[in-house]
CSV table of C-alpha atoms in Angstrom, one decimal:
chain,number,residue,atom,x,y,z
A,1,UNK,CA,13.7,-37.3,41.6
A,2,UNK,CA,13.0,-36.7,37.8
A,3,UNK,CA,16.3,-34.9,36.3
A,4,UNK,CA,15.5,-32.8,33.2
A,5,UNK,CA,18.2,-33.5,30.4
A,6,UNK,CA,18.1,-30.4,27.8
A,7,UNK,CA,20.0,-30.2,24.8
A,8,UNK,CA,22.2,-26.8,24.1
A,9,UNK,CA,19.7,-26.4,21.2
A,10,UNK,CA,16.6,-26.1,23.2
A,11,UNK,CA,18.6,-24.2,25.7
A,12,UNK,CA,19.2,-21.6,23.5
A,13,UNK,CA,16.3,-21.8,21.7
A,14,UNK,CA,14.7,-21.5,25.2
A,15,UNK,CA,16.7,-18.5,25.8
A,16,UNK,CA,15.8,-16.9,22.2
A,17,UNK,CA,11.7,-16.7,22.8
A,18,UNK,CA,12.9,-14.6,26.1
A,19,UNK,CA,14.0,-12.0,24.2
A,20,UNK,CA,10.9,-10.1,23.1
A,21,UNK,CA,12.8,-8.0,19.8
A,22,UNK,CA,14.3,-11.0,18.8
A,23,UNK,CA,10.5,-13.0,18.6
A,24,UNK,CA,8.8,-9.8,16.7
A,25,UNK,CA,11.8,-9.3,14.7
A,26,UNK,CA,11.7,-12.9,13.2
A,27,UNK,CA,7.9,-12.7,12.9
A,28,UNK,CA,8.2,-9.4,11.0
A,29,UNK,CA,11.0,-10.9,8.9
A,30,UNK,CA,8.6,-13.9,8.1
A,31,UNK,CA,5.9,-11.8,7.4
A,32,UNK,CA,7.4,-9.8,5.3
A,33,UNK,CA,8.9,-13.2,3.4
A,34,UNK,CA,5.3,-14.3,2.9
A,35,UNK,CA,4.5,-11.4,1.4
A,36,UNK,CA,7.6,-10.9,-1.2
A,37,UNK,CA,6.8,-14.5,-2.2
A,38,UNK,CA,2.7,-14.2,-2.5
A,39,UNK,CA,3.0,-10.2,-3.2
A,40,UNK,CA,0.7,-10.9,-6.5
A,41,UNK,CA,-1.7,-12.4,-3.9
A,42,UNK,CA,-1.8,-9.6,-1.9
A,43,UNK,CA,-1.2,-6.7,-4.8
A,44,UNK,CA,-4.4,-4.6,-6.0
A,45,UNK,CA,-2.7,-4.5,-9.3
A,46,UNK,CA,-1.6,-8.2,-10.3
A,47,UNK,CA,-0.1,-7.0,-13.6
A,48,UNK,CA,3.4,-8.4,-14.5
A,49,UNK,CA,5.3,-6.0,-12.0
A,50,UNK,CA,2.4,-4.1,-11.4
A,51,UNK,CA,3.3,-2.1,-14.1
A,52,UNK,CA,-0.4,-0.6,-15.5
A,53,UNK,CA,0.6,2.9,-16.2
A,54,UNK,CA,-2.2,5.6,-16.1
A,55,UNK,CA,-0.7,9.2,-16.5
A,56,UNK,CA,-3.5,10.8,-15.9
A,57,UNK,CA,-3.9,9.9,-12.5
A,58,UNK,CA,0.3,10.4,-11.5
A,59,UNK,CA,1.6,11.3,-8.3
A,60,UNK,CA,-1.6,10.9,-6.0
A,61,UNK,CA,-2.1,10.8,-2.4
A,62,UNK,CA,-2.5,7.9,0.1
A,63,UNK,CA,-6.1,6.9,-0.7
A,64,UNK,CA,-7.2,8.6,-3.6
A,65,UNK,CA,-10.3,7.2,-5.5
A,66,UNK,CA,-10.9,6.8,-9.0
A,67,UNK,CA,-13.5,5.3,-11.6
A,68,UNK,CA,-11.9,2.6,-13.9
A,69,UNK,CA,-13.3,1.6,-17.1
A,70,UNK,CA,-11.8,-1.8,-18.3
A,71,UNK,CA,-12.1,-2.6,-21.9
A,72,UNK,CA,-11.9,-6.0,-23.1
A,73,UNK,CA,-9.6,-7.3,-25.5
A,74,UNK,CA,-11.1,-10.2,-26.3
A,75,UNK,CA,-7.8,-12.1,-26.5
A,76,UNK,CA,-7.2,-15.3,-23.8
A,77,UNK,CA,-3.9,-15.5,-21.7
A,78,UNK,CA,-2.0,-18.7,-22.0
A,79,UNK,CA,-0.5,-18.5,-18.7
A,80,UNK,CA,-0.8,-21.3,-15.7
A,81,UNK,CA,-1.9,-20.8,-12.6
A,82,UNK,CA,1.8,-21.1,-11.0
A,83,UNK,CA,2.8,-18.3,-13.2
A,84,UNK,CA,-0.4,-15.9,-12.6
A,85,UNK,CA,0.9,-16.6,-9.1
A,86,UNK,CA,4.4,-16.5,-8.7
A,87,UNK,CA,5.0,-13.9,-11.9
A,88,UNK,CA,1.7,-11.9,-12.2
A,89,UNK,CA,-1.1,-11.7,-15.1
A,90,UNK,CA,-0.3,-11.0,-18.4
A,91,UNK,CA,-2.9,-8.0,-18.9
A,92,UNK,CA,-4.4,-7.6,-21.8
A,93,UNK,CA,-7.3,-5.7,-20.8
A,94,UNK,CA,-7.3,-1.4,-21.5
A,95,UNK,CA,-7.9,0.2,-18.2
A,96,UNK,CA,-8.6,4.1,-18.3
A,97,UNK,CA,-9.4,6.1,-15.3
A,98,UNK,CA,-12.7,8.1,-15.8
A,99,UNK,CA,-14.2,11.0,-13.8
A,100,UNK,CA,-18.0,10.4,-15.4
A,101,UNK,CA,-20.3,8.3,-17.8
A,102,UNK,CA,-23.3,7.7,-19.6
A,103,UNK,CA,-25.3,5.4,-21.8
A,104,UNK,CA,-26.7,6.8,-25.2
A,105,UNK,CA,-28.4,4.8,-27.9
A,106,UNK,CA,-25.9,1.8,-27.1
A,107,UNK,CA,-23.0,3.7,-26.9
A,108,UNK,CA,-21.2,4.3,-23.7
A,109,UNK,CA,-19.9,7.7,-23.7
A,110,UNK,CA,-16.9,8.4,-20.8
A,111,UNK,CA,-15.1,11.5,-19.8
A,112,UNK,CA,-11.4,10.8,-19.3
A,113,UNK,CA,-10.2,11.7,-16.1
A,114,UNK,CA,-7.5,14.8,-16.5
A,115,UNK,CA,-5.5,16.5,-13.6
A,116,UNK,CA,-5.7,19.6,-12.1
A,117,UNK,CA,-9.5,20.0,-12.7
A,118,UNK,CA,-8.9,20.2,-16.8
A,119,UNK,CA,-11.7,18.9,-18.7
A,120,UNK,CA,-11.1,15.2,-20.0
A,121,UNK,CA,-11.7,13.9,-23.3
A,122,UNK,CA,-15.4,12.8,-24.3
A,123,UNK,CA,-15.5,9.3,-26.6
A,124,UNK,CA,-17.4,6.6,-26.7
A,125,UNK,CA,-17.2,2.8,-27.1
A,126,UNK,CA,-19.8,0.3,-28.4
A,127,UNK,CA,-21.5,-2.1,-25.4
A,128,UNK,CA,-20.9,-4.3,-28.1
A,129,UNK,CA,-17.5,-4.5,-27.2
A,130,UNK,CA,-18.4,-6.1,-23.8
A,131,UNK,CA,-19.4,-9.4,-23.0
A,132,UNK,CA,-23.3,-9.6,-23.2
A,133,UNK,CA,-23.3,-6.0,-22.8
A,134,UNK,CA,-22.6,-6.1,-19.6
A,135,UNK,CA,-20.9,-3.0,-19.0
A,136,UNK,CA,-21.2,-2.8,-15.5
A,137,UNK,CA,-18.6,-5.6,-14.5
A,138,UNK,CA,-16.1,-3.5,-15.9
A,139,UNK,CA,-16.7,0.0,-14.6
A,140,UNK,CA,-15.7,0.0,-10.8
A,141,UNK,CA,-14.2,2.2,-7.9
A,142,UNK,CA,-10.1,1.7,-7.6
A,143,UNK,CA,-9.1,3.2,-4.4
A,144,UNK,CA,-5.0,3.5,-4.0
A,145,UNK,CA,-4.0,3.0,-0.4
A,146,UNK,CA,-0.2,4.3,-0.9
A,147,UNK,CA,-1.7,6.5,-3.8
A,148,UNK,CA,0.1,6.0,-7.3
A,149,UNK,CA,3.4,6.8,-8.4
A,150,UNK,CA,5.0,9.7,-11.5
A,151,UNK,CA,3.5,6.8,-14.1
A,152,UNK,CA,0.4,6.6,-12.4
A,153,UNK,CA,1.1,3.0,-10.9
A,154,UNK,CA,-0.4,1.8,-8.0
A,155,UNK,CA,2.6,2.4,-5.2
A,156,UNK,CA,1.1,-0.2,-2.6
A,157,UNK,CA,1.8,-2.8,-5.4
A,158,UNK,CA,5.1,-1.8,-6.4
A,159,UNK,CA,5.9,-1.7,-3.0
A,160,UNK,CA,4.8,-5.4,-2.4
A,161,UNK,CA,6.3,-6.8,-5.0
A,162,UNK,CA,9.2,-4.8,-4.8
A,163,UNK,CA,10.1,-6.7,-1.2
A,164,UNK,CA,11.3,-9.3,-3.6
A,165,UNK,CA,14.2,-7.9,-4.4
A,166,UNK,CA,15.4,-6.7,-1.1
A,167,UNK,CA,14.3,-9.6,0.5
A,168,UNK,CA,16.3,-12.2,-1.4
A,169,UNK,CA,19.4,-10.2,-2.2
A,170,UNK,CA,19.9,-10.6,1.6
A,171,UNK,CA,19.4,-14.3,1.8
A,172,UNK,CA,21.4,-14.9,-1.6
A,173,UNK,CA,23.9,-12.6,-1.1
A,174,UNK,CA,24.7,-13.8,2.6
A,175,UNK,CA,24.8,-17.2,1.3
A,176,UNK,CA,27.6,-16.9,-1.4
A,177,UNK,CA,29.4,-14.9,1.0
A,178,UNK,CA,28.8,-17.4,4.3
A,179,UNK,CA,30.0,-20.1,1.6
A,180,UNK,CA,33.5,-18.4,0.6
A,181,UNK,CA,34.1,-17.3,3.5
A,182,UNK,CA,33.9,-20.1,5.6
A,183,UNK,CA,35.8,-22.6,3.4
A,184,UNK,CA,38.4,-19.3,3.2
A,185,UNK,CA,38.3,-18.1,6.5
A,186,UNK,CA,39.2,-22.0,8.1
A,187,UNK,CA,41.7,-23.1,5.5
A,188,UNK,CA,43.9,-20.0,6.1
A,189,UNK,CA,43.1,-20.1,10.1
A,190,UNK,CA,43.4,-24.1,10.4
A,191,UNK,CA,46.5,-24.5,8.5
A,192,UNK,CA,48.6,-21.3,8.3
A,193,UNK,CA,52.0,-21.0,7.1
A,194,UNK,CA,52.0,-20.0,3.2
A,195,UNK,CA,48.1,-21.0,2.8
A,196,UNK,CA,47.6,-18.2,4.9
A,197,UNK,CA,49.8,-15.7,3.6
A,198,UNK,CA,48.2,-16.6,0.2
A,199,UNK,CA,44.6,-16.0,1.6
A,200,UNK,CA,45.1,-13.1,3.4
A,201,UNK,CA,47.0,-11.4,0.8
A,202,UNK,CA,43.7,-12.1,-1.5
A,203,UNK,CA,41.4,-10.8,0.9
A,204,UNK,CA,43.6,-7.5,1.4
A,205,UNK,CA,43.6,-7.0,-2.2
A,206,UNK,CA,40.0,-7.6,-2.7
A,207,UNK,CA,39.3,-5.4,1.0
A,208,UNK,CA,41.6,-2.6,-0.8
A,209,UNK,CA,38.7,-2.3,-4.0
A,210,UNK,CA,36.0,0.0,-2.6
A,211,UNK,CA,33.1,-2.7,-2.4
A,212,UNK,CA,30.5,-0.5,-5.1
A,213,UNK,CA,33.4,0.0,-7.3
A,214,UNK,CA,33.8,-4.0,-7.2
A,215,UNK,CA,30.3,-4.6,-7.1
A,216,UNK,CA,29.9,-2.6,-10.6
A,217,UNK,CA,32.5,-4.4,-12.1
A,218,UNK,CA,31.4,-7.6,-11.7
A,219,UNK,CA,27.4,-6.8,-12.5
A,220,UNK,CA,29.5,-5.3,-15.7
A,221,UNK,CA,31.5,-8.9,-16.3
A,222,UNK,CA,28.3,-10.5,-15.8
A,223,UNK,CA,25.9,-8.4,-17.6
A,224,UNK,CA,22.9,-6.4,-16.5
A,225,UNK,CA,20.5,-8.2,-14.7
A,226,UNK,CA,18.2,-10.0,-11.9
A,227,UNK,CA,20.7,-12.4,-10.3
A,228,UNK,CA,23.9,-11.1,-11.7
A,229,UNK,CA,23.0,-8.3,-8.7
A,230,UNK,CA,22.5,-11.4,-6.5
A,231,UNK,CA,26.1,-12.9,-7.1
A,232,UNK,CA,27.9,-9.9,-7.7
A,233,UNK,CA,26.8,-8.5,-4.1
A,234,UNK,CA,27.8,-11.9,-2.6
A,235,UNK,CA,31.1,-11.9,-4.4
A,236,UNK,CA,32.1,-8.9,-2.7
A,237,UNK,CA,31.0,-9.8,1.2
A,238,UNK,CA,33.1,-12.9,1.5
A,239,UNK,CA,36.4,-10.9,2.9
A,240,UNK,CA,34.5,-10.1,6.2
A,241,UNK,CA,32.9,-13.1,6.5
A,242,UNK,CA,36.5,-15.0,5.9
A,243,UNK,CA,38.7,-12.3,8.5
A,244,UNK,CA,36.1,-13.4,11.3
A,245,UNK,CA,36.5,-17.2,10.6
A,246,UNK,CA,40.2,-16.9,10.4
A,247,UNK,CA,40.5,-15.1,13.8
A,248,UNK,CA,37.8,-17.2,15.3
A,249,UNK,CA,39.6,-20.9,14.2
A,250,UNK,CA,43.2,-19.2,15.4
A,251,UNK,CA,42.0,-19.2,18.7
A,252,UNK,CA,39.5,-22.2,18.9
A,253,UNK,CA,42.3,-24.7,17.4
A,254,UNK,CA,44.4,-24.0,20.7
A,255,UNK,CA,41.5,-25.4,22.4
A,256,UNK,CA,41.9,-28.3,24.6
A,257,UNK,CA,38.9,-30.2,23.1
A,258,UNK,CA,40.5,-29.6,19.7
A,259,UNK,CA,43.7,-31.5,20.9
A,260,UNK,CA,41.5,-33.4,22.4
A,261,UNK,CA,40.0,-34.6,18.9
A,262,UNK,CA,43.6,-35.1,16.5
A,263,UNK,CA,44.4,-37.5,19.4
A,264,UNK,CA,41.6,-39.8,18.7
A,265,UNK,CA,42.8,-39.6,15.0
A,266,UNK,CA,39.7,-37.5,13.9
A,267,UNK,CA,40.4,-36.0,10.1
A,268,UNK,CA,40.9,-32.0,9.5
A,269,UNK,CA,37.3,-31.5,8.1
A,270,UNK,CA,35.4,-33.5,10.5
A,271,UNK,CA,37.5,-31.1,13.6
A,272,UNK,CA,36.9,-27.7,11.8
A,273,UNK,CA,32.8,-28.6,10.8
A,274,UNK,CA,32.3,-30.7,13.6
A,275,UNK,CA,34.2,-29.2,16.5
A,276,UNK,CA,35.5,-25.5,15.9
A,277,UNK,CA,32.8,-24.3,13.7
A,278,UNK,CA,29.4,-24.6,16.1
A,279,UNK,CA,31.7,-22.6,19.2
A,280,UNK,CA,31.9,-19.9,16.3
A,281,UNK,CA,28.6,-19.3,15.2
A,282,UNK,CA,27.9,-16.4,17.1
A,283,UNK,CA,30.1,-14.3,15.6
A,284,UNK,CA,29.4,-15.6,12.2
A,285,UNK,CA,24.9,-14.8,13.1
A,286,UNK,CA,26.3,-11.2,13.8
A,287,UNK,CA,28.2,-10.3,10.8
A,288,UNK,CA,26.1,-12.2,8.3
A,289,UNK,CA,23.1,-9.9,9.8
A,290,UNK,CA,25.6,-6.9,9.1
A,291,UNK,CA,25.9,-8.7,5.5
A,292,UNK,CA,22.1,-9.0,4.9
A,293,UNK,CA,21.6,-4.9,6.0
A,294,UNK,CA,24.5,-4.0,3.7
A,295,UNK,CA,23.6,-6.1,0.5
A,296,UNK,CA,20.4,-4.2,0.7
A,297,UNK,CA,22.0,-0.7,1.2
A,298,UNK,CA,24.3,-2.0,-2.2
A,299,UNK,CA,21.8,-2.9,-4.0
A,300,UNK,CA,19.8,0.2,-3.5
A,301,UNK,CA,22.8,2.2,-4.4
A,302,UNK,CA,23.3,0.0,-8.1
A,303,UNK,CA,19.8,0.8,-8.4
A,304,UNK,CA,19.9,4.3,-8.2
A,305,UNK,CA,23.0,4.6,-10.5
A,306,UNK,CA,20.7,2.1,-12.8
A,307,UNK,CA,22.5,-1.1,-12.9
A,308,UNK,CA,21.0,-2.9,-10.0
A,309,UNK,CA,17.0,-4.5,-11.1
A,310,UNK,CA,16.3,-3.4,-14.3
A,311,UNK,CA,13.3,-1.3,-15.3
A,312,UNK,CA,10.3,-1.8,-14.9
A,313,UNK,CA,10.9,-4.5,-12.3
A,314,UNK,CA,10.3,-3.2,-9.0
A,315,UNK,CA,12.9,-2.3,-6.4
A,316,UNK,CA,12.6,-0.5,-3.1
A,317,UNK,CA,16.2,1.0,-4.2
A,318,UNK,CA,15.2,2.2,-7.5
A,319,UNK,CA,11.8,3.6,-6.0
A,320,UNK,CA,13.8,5.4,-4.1
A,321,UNK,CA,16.1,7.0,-6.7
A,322,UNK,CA,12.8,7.8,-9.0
A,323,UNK,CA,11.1,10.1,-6.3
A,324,UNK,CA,13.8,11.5,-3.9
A,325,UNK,CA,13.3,15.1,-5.5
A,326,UNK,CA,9.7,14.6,-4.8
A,327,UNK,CA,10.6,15.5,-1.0
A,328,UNK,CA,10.9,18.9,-1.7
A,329,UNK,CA,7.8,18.5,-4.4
A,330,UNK,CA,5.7,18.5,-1.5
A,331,UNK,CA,5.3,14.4,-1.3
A,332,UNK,CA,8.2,13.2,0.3
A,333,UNK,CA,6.1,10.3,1.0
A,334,UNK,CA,7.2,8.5,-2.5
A,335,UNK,CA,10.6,8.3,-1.2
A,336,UNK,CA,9.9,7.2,2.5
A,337,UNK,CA,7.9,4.8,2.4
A,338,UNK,CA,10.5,2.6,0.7
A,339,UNK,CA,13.1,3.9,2.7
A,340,UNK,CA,10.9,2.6,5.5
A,341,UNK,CA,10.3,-0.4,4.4
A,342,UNK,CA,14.3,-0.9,4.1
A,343,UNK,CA,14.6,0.4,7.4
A,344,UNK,CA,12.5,-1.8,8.8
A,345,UNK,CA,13.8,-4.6,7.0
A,346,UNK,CA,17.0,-4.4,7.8
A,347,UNK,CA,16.4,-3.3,11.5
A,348,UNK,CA,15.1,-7.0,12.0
A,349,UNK,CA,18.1,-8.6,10.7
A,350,UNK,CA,20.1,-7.2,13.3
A,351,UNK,CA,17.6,-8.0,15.8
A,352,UNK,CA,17.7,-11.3,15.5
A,353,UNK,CA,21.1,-11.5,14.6
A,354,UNK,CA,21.7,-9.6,17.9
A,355,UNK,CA,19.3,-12.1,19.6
A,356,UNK,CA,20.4,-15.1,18.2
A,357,UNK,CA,24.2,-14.0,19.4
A,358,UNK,CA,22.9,-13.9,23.2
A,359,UNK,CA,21.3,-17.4,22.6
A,360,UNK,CA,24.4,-19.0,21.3
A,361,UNK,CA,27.0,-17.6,23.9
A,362,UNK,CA,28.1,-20.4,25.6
A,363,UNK,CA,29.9,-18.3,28.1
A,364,UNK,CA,26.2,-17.7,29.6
């Protein structure tokens, strides 16, 4: 008879692909890593934060279609391939959205594309001024999927490579705070006595500062900026994080299997990394899950009172705060589609952090 041996890893592991919202929700949180780390591969507009402007053409619906005419500038980017990549093109180009043109006596004459059926501009430009006078390559059909936003941008763009931001501030954020708070949370739990006093009464104090107040003055103490958001959002998520380890290490080190271990002479830190800290994980998947949802929900509110990501980097948050009056405007879809995206987003963290808890229970 042939006896199976499994670890607990690929038990739980095992038990994870069972649950079919944990599986899609890791998929869609991979997916949607893939794409905030490729978004300039997947962007219509690879501009540096997809940031071509075209007033003209503001505020349009999902799908609308327009001519644009690209003119040359005759001047060569320096940039590497890992930067056209990671960090978008450098433009140099003139794009301008046309609603008709013509050729006359070498001259390409365009009409500028104006809202609201006004009449554009007429003027004209030399074919001289393209390369072989090959005008053609640089008059084609743009078609916005989300439509554009108030500056004209492409909003499917912005939207992609706005993912960055609320994408990493999870992971980043969760990580300082999974960091403090464990080496917090298992000094004050393991030891006790005045250590613990001294924690707790840091946490309290820190727990007593309303977390965007805190938040704002740290981004201030650090200065306006990309990962100054990152670490002042982490900064602030460590008290939970350290109030669940405490309670959890409390209650583990009266174990038997944690006698068990000082008998045989093992040392503090080998116990609490190697003994208490695995039977607590489950706990620990939950709340940093909780973390991830609310470092985006932060971040989107520093955004909105313009200290988060800085202009004209793209944010889901600040997208957000720039068209929320357009719900009443008649195209609330500006606002909900990052709001979506958030939801979304955050919905699969707590998914999996749900699923991942039901895996790890040793109790089943």
């Amino acid at each position: 008879m042939k006896i199976e041996k499994n670890s607990l890893t690929s038990l739980a592991l095992q038990k994870f692909k069972r649950n079919f919202w944990g599986v899609f929700s890791i998929v869609l949180i991979g997916l949607i890593g893939l794409i905030s780390v490729f978004a300039y591969v997947f962007a219509p507009d690879t501009s540096i934060n997809a940031n071509q402007m075209h007033l003209s053409i503001h505020s349009k619906t999902p799908g609308f279609q327009v001519q644009m005419l690209t003119i040359p500038s005759g001047q060569t980017s320096n940039q590497s391939f890992f930067s056209k990549l990671f960090f978008g093109v450098d433009n140099l180009d003139t794009e301008i959205p046309v609603s008709s043109y013509s050729i006359k006596e070498g001259m390409l004459s365009y009409m500028e594309y104006a809202v609201n059926g006004v009449e554009g501009i007429e003027k004209q430009i030399g074919l001289s001024n393209f390369p072989n006078n090959d005008y053609q390559k640089y008059i084609d059909t743009r078609t916005f999927i989300f439509g554009t936003d108030k500056y004209g941008r492409d909003y499917l763009s912005r939207i992609l490579i706005g993912s960055r931001i609320s994408f990493f501030i999870g992971f980043v954020a969760v990580f300082i705070s999974l960091i403090v708070g464990l080496i917090m949370g298992s000094l004050a739990g393991y030891y006790g006595g005045k250590i613990d006093a001294v924690i707790m009464w840091i946490i309290n104090v820190t727990w007593s500062i309303p977390t965007l107040l805190l938040v704002i003055a740290i981004t201030l103490a650090l200065g306006k900026g990309f990962w100054q958001v990152f670490i002042a959002v982490g900064l602030t998520m460590w008290v939970e994080v350290a109030r669940v380890v405490r309670g959890q290490i409390i209650s583990a080190k009266k174990m038997q299997y944690v006698t068990a271990a000082r008998a045989l002479g093992y040392k503090d830190y080998r116990i609490i990394t190697k003994h208490i800290l695995p039977n607590i994980f489950g706990p620990l998947i939950v709340i940093s899950a909780a973390n991830f949802a609310a470092a985006i929900l932060i971040e989107s509110g520093l955004s909105f009172l313009g200290i988060g990501a800085q202009p004209p980097m793209a944010s889901w948050g600040a997208m957000i705060k720039d068209h929320y009056n357009y719900i009443i405007l008649g195209q609330p879809y500006l606002a909900l589609i990052p709001g979506i995206c958030i939801m979304l987003l955050v919905m699969a963290f707590m998914l999996v952090g749900n699923a991942f808890r039901d895996a790890l229970d040793v109790k089943t």
